[in-house]
Structures are given as C-alpha cells and as structure tokens.
C-alpha cells in the first residue's frame, strides 16, 4: 500500500497526497485556524480515512473539526462518516449530499471485492448551495460550488485566500487521466477557466502532485477536453483509434482506460443524445483488459 505524503502548502494549509494518485488514491488536505480545523475531503477506505483524520488532528486536538467534500465520488467522500464520529460536521453541495446519502458507491462490477472497511455515509450533511465563508479563528476559508456541471453535477472548490491555495477537487487531475463519467466536457472546460480566476498561487488537484498556474497541468487538461469535443463530431467516431491517439498525446497520464469513457461523453454532448453510462463503463473495462484492480 502506498504511503500518503503530508505536505505544508502554506502556514495554515496542508495538502495530503496519496501517490501515485490513480483510482481511489485521491488527495485531501486541511486548513487549521486558531479555533477550527477543516478537512477538505476524506479517503476511499475506513483505514485511509482514519489515518487522514489522525494526521490532521495531531497537534490540533483542542480545535473543532469539520469536513468539506469537493464532490460525491467515493475516493473523496467515503470516509465522511468518520468525521461525524469524531464530532464533526460534513458539508457538500446539495447534489453531492444527495448522492453521498445514497451510498456508499463501491462499484464491485468495475473494481471487484475491495477491503473498504466501515464506510457508511454520515447521518447529516450540511448543504452548501452558494458561495460561503467559514471563520476558523484568525483565518477564513471560502467554499465555492462550481456553477456548471464539470467533473460531476455537484462539485465545489475550497479557497484559502490567506495562503493563496485552492483545493480544486477533481476539476484538476495531475499526471492522471481525467474522468468525465458523471460530468460534462463542455462544462468542465468552462470550470477550468473559472478556476483560473481565483488567482491562487498553489493548486491542490484531486489526484497527483500539487501544481501552480505557472505549470502547464491545467492547460494540458483543458487542451484534452477541447480535443475530446473536436474529434467526436462524427455520427460514428472510431473509438479505438481515438483512444490510441489520446494515449499518444497525453502519455504522462496513468489510468488511460478512462479515455474510452471521456470520448463517449464528448460524443453524446456533440450529438445531443443521452450518455449511456453502462456502455461507457463496459468500454472502459474492455480498454483496461478486465476488472480494474485497486491497491488501496
Ligand atoms: Zn471524482
């Protein structure tokens, strides 16, 4: 099992990175005020989530704790029940909250049997329908729901202006193929432009290494999303050829089987037809050569 890295990215902000950042190995983090500690996201399994909470609380035990979830996907949200058990409040967009309450979503048809541990959803999730500030004592954070469907229909970002850090959740993937299974390619392109307007010096992506606006991680991803729309205008795109081209154009990204899903999502948007999620998932399994093993 890979070992998470605790990385300070500002006086009060810490990124929690789980290399190599692929399936279910998400990033999280925390911001620590004088009175309150806020986690950004949890992890996929009970064991990983409890370790995250323990790391965040070490040295900060006199502070109240809560969590803000960037979206509903299990790698980011499965551990939210453990924040509640630790006496904390959990926040998410209304759409993500509804999705999380219906979980946990473990997809055994894609990933097989996985030792998740206890990952029941929290009893209560406080919905964040609009931009909101939280006073943590001597510092404040901003929670901004993403105004369009992007990676999912219920994304948010967490901004800590004092440290100039933006936790993007899965709006941004660093070194990992983005996944639009529950998203919108066109909306995601808009959302990346919206992310730039925060002017944050440090971007903590949902997966992979921390980055900055000066590096080309965001631009590479934006170019990929535009490419997806550009190559799927035909009624019957050549999916296998396009998947191969994507692997060649973005060779630094792991989990390349996701191109199969993203191309189908882009095609549905171009042609104005419904996205067949089950068909896309099957195409992804085929590209992966069978069930995707998780080392979590
Ligand atoms: Zn996600």
CSV table of C-alpha atoms and ligand atoms in Angstrom, one decimal:
chain,number,residue,atom,x,y,z
A,1,UNK,CA,0.0,0.0,0.0
A,2,UNK,CA,1.4,3.4,-1.0
A,3,UNK,CA,2.1,5.8,1.9
A,4,UNK,CA,0.4,9.2,1.9
A,5,UNK,CA,2.5,12.4,2.0
A,6,UNK,CA,1.7,15.3,4.3
A,7,UNK,CA,2.8,18.5,2.6
A,8,UNK,CA,2.5,22.0,4.0
A,9,UNK,CA,1.5,24.4,1.2
A,10,UNK,CA,1.1,27.5,3.5
A,11,UNK,CA,1.3,28.5,7.1
A,12,UNK,CA,-2.1,27.1,7.9
A,13,UNK,CA,-2.7,24.8,4.9
A,14,UNK,CA,-1.6,21.2,4.4
A,15,UNK,CA,-2.1,19.0,1.3
A,16,UNK,CA,-2.5,15.3,1.9
A,17,UNK,CA,-1.3,13.4,-1.2
A,18,UNK,CA,-1.8,9.8,-1.9
A,19,UNK,CA,0.7,8.7,-4.6
A,20,UNK,CA,0.5,7.6,-7.4
A,21,UNK,CA,-2.9,9.3,-7.5
A,22,UNK,CA,-4.8,6.9,-9.7
A,23,UNK,CA,-8.1,5.1,-9.0
A,24,UNK,CA,-9.3,5.8,-5.4
A,25,UNK,CA,-6.0,7.3,-4.4
A,26,UNK,CA,-7.2,10.9,-4.0
A,27,UNK,CA,-5.7,14.0,-2.5
A,28,UNK,CA,-7.2,15.6,0.6
A,29,UNK,CA,-5.9,18.3,3.0
A,30,UNK,CA,-6.8,20.6,5.8
A,31,UNK,CA,-6.8,24.2,6.9
A,32,UNK,CA,-6.1,24.9,10.5
A,33,UNK,CA,-7.4,28.1,12.2
A,34,UNK,CA,-7.0,29.2,15.8
A,35,UNK,CA,-10.2,27.5,16.8
A,36,UNK,CA,-11.3,25.2,14.0
A,37,UNK,CA,-9.8,22.6,11.7
A,38,UNK,CA,-11.4,21.9,8.3
A,39,UNK,CA,-10.6,18.9,6.3
A,40,UNK,CA,-11.0,19.1,2.5
A,41,UNK,CA,-12.3,15.6,1.6
A,42,UNK,CA,-11.7,12.2,3.1
A,43,UNK,CA,-10.4,9.0,1.6
A,44,UNK,CA,-11.8,5.8,0.0
A,45,UNK,CA,-11.5,3.3,2.8
A,46,UNK,CA,-12.0,3.4,6.6
A,47,UNK,CA,-8.3,2.8,7.2
A,48,UNK,CA,-7.1,5.6,5.0
A,49,UNK,CA,-9.8,8.0,6.2
A,50,UNK,CA,-9.0,7.3,9.9
A,51,UNK,CA,-5.3,7.9,9.2
A,52,UNK,CA,-6.1,11.2,7.4
A,53,UNK,CA,-8.2,12.4,10.4
A,54,UNK,CA,-5.5,11.3,12.9
A,55,UNK,CA,-2.8,13.1,10.9
A,56,UNK,CA,-4.9,16.3,10.7
A,57,UNK,CA,-5.7,16.3,14.4
A,58,UNK,CA,-2.2,15.6,15.6
A,59,UNK,CA,-1.1,18.8,17.3
A,60,UNK,CA,-4.6,20.3,16.7
A,61,UNK,CA,-6.7,18.4,19.3
A,62,UNK,CA,-8.0,21.5,21.0
A,63,UNK,CA,-9.8,22.6,17.8
A,64,UNK,CA,-13.2,21.7,16.5
A,65,UNK,CA,-13.2,19.6,13.3
A,66,UNK,CA,-15.3,19.5,10.2
A,67,UNK,CA,-15.1,18.4,6.6
A,68,UNK,CA,-15.9,20.0,3.2
A,69,UNK,CA,-16.4,17.4,0.4
A,70,UNK,CA,-15.4,18.6,-3.1
A,71,UNK,CA,-17.8,16.0,-4.7
A,72,UNK,CA,-19.6,12.8,-4.1
A,73,UNK,CA,-17.1,10.2,-5.5
A,74,UNK,CA,-16.2,7.5,-3.0
A,75,UNK,CA,-12.5,8.2,-3.0
A,76,UNK,CA,-13.2,11.7,-1.7
A,77,UNK,CA,-16.3,11.1,0.4
A,78,UNK,CA,-16.3,7.5,1.7
A,79,UNK,CA,-14.7,8.5,5.0
A,80,UNK,CA,-17.1,11.3,5.8
A,81,UNK,CA,-18.9,9.2,8.4
A,82,UNK,CA,-15.7,9.0,10.4
A,83,UNK,CA,-15.6,12.9,10.6
A,84,UNK,CA,-19.1,12.8,12.0
A,85,UNK,CA,-18.0,10.1,14.5
A,86,UNK,CA,-15.2,12.4,15.5
A,87,UNK,CA,-17.8,15.0,16.4
A,88,UNK,CA,-17.5,17.0,13.1
A,89,UNK,CA,-19.9,18.5,10.6
A,90,UNK,CA,-19.8,17.5,6.9
A,91,UNK,CA,-20.5,19.9,4.1
A,92,UNK,CA,-21.1,19.4,0.4
A,93,UNK,CA,-23.2,20.8,-2.5
A,94,UNK,CA,-26.8,19.8,-2.4
A,95,UNK,CA,-26.4,17.5,-5.4
A,96,UNK,CA,-23.3,15.8,-3.9
A,97,UNK,CA,-25.0,15.5,-0.5
A,98,UNK,CA,-27.9,13.6,-2.0
A,99,UNK,CA,-25.5,11.3,-3.9
A,100,UNK,CA,-23.5,10.6,-0.8
A,101,UNK,CA,-26.6,9.8,1.3
A,102,UNK,CA,-27.4,7.1,-1.3
A,103,UNK,CA,-24.0,5.4,-0.9
A,104,UNK,CA,-21.5,4.2,-0.4
A,105,UNK,CA,-20.9,3.6,-4.1
A,106,UNK,CA,-18.3,0.9,-4.4
A,107,UNK,CA,-18.9,-0.4,-8.0
A,108,UNK,CA,-17.9,-4.1,-7.5
A,109,UNK,CA,-18.7,-4.7,-11.2
A,110,UNK,CA,-15.7,-2.5,-12.1
A,111,UNK,CA,-13.3,-3.0,-9.1
A,112,UNK,CA,-14.2,-6.4,-7.7
A,113,UNK,CA,-14.0,-7.0,-3.9
A,114,UNK,CA,-12.2,-4.3,-2.0
A,115,UNK,CA,-11.5,-4.1,1.7
A,116,UNK,CA,-13.4,-0.8,2.2
A,117,UNK,CA,-14.0,-1.2,6.0
A,118,UNK,CA,-16.8,0.8,7.6
A,119,UNK,CA,-17.8,3.5,5.1
A,120,UNK,CA,-21.4,4.2,5.9
A,121,UNK,CA,-22.5,7.7,4.8
A,122,UNK,CA,-22.8,10.4,7.6
A,123,UNK,CA,-26.2,10.9,9.2
A,124,UNK,CA,-26.2,14.5,8.3
A,125,UNK,CA,-24.6,16.6,5.5
A,126,UNK,CA,-25.0,20.4,5.6
A,127,UNK,CA,-25.7,21.5,2.1
A,128,UNK,CA,-23.7,24.4,0.6
A,129,UNK,CA,-25.8,25.8,-2.3
A,130,UNK,CA,-23.9,29.1,-2.8
A,131,UNK,CA,-20.5,30.6,-2.0
A,132,UNK,CA,-19.9,30.5,1.7
A,133,UNK,CA,-17.2,31.7,4.1
A,134,UNK,CA,-16.1,29.9,7.2
A,135,UNK,CA,-14.3,31.6,10.1
A,136,UNK,CA,-11.8,29.2,11.5
A,137,UNK,CA,-10.3,31.7,14.0
A,138,UNK,CA,-7.7,34.1,12.8
A,139,UNK,CA,-8.3,32.9,9.2
A,140,UNK,CA,-11.2,32.3,6.9
A,141,UNK,CA,-11.9,29.9,4.0
A,142,UNK,CA,-14.3,30.2,1.1
A,143,UNK,CA,-16.4,27.4,-0.2
A,144,UNK,CA,-17.5,27.9,-3.9
A,145,UNK,CA,-19.9,25.5,-5.6
A,146,UNK,CA,-18.9,25.1,-9.2
A,147,UNK,CA,-21.5,27.0,-11.2
A,148,UNK,CA,-21.7,24.3,-14.0
A,149,UNK,CA,-21.7,20.5,-14.3
A,150,UNK,CA,-18.0,19.7,-14.7
A,151,UNK,CA,-16.4,16.6,-13.2
A,152,UNK,CA,-19.8,15.8,-11.6
A,153,UNK,CA,-23.1,17.6,-11.2
A,154,UNK,CA,-22.1,18.7,-7.6
A,155,UNK,CA,-18.6,19.9,-7.5
A,156,UNK,CA,-17.1,22.6,-5.2
A,157,UNK,CA,-13.7,24.1,-4.6
A,158,UNK,CA,-12.2,25.3,-1.3
A,159,UNK,CA,-10.2,28.5,-1.3
A,160,UNK,CA,-7.9,29.7,1.5
A,161,UNK,CA,-7.0,33.2,0.4
A,162,UNK,CA,-4.5,33.9,3.2
A,163,UNK,CA,-2.3,31.1,1.9
A,164,UNK,CA,-3.3,31.6,-1.7
A,165,UNK,CA,-4.2,27.9,-2.0
A,166,UNK,CA,-7.1,26.4,-4.0
A,167,UNK,CA,-8.3,22.8,-3.4
A,168,UNK,CA,-9.8,22.0,-6.8
A,169,UNK,CA,-11.1,18.6,-6.1
A,170,UNK,CA,-11.4,16.5,-9.3
A,171,UNK,CA,-11.7,19.6,-11.5
A,172,UNK,CA,-8.0,19.1,-11.9
A,173,UNK,CA,-6.0,15.9,-12.4
A,174,UNK,CA,-2.2,16.0,-12.3
A,175,UNK,CA,-0.5,13.1,-14.0
A,176,UNK,CA,-3.7,11.1,-14.1
A,177,UNK,CA,-6.3,10.9,-16.9
A,178,UNK,CA,-9.4,13.0,-16.0
A,179,UNK,CA,-12.7,11.1,-15.7
A,180,UNK,CA,-16.0,12.5,-17.1
A,181,UNK,CA,-18.2,9.5,-16.3
A,182,UNK,CA,-20.6,11.7,-14.3
A,183,UNK,CA,-19.6,15.1,-15.8
A,184,UNK,CA,-19.8,17.3,-18.8
A,185,UNK,CA,-16.9,18.0,-21.1
A,186,UNK,CA,-18.2,21.4,-22.2
A,187,UNK,CA,-19.0,22.4,-18.6
A,188,UNK,CA,-15.6,21.2,-17.4
A,189,UNK,CA,-13.8,23.5,-20.0
A,190,UNK,CA,-15.8,26.4,-18.5
A,191,UNK,CA,-15.0,25.4,-15.0
A,192,UNK,CA,-11.2,25.3,-15.6
A,193,UNK,CA,-11.4,28.9,-16.9
A,194,UNK,CA,-13.4,29.7,-13.7
A,195,UNK,CA,-10.7,28.1,-11.6
A,196,UNK,CA,-8.1,30.4,-13.0
A,197,UNK,CA,-10.0,33.5,-11.9
A,198,UNK,CA,-9.3,32.7,-8.2
A,199,UNK,CA,-5.7,33.7,-8.9
A,200,UNK,CA,-4.4,31.1,-6.3
A,201,UNK,CA,-0.6,30.5,-6.3
A,202,UNK,CA,-1.0,26.8,-5.3
A,203,UNK,CA,-3.5,24.4,-6.8
A,204,UNK,CA,-4.1,21.1,-4.9
A,205,UNK,CA,-5.6,18.8,-7.6
A,206,UNK,CA,-7.9,15.9,-6.8
A,207,UNK,CA,-5.2,13.4,-7.8
A,208,UNK,CA,-1.5,13.7,-8.4
A,209,UNK,CA,1.2,16.2,-7.4
A,210,UNK,CA,0.5,19.8,-6.2
A,211,UNK,CA,0.8,22.3,-9.0
A,212,UNK,CA,0.8,26.0,-9.8
A,213,UNK,CA,-0.8,28.1,-12.5
A,214,UNK,CA,2.7,28.6,-14.0
A,215,UNK,CA,3.0,24.9,-14.7
A,216,UNK,CA,1.0,23.5,-17.7
A,217,UNK,CA,-1.1,20.9,-15.8
A,218,UNK,CA,-4.3,22.9,-16.1
A,219,UNK,CA,-3.7,23.9,-19.7
A,220,UNK,CA,-2.8,20.3,-20.8
A,221,UNK,CA,-6.1,19.2,-19.3
A,222,UNK,CA,-8.1,22.0,-20.9
A,223,UNK,CA,-6.5,21.1,-24.3
A,224,UNK,CA,-7.5,17.5,-23.8
A,225,UNK,CA,-11.1,18.4,-23.0
A,226,UNK,CA,-11.3,20.6,-26.1
A,227,UNK,CA,-9.7,17.8,-28.2
A,228,UNK,CA,-12.4,15.3,-27.0
A,229,UNK,CA,-15.1,17.6,-28.4
A,230,UNK,CA,-13.2,18.3,-31.6
A,231,UNK,CA,-12.7,14.6,-32.5
A,232,UNK,CA,-16.2,13.2,-31.7
A,233,UNK,CA,-18.4,15.2,-34.1
A,234,UNK,CA,-19.0,12.2,-36.5
A,235,UNK,CA,-22.1,10.1,-36.1
A,236,UNK,CA,-19.9,7.0,-35.6
A,237,UNK,CA,-16.4,8.0,-34.2
A,238,UNK,CA,-13.6,5.5,-34.5
A,239,UNK,CA,-13.3,5.0,-30.7
A,240,UNK,CA,-10.4,2.6,-30.6
A,241,UNK,CA,-8.3,4.8,-32.9
A,242,UNK,CA,-9.1,7.9,-30.9
A,243,UNK,CA,-8.3,6.1,-27.6
A,244,UNK,CA,-4.9,5.3,-29.0
A,245,UNK,CA,-4.4,8.9,-30.2
A,246,UNK,CA,-5.2,10.1,-26.7
A,247,UNK,CA,-2.7,7.8,-25.2
A,248,UNK,CA,0.0,9.1,-27.5
A,249,UNK,CA,-0.9,12.8,-27.0
A,250,UNK,CA,-1.1,12.6,-23.2
A,251,UNK,CA,1.4,9.7,-22.4
A,252,UNK,CA,2.2,11.1,-18.9
A,253,UNK,CA,-1.3,10.3,-17.7
A,254,UNK,CA,-2.0,7.0,-15.9
A,255,UNK,CA,-5.4,5.2,-16.0
A,256,UNK,CA,-5.6,5.7,-19.8
A,257,UNK,CA,-8.7,3.4,-20.0
A,258,UNK,CA,-10.7,6.5,-19.0
A,259,UNK,CA,-10.3,7.9,-22.5
A,260,UNK,CA,-12.9,5.3,-23.5
A,261,UNK,CA,-15.5,7.0,-21.2
A,262,UNK,CA,-14.5,10.5,-22.0
A,263,UNK,CA,-14.7,10.1,-25.7
A,264,UNK,CA,-18.2,8.7,-25.4
A,265,UNK,CA,-19.3,11.5,-23.1
A,266,UNK,CA,-18.0,14.1,-25.6
A,267,UNK,CA,-19.7,12.3,-28.5
A,268,UNK,CA,-23.0,12.3,-26.6
A,269,UNK,CA,-22.6,16.1,-26.0
A,270,UNK,CA,-21.7,16.7,-29.6
A,271,UNK,CA,-24.7,14.7,-31.0
A,272,UNK,CA,-27.2,15.8,-28.3
A,273,UNK,CA,-28.1,12.2,-27.3
A,274,UNK,CA,-28.2,10.6,-23.9
A,275,UNK,CA,-24.9,9.3,-22.5
A,276,UNK,CA,-25.1,5.6,-22.0
A,277,UNK,CA,-23.2,5.2,-18.7
A,278,UNK,CA,-23.3,1.4,-18.7
A,279,UNK,CA,-22.0,1.2,-22.2
A,280,UNK,CA,-19.2,3.6,-21.4
A,281,UNK,CA,-18.2,1.6,-18.3
A,282,UNK,CA,-18.1,-1.6,-20.4
A,283,UNK,CA,-15.9,0.2,-23.0
A,284,UNK,CA,-13.6,1.3,-20.2
A,285,UNK,CA,-13.3,-2.2,-18.8
A,286,UNK,CA,-12.5,-3.5,-22.2
A,287,UNK,CA,-9.7,-0.9,-22.6
A,288,UNK,CA,-8.4,-1.9,-19.1
A,289,UNK,CA,-8.4,-5.6,-20.1
A,290,UNK,CA,-10.9,-6.6,-17.5
A,291,UNK,CA,-11.8,-5.5,-13.9
A,292,UNK,CA,-9.6,-2.8,-12.6
A,293,UNK,CA,-7.6,-3.9,-9.6
A,294,UNK,CA,-7.3,-1.5,-6.7
A,295,UNK,CA,-4.2,-1.3,-4.5
A,296,UNK,CA,-5.8,0.6,-1.6
B,1,LIG,ZN1,-14.1,12.3,-8.7
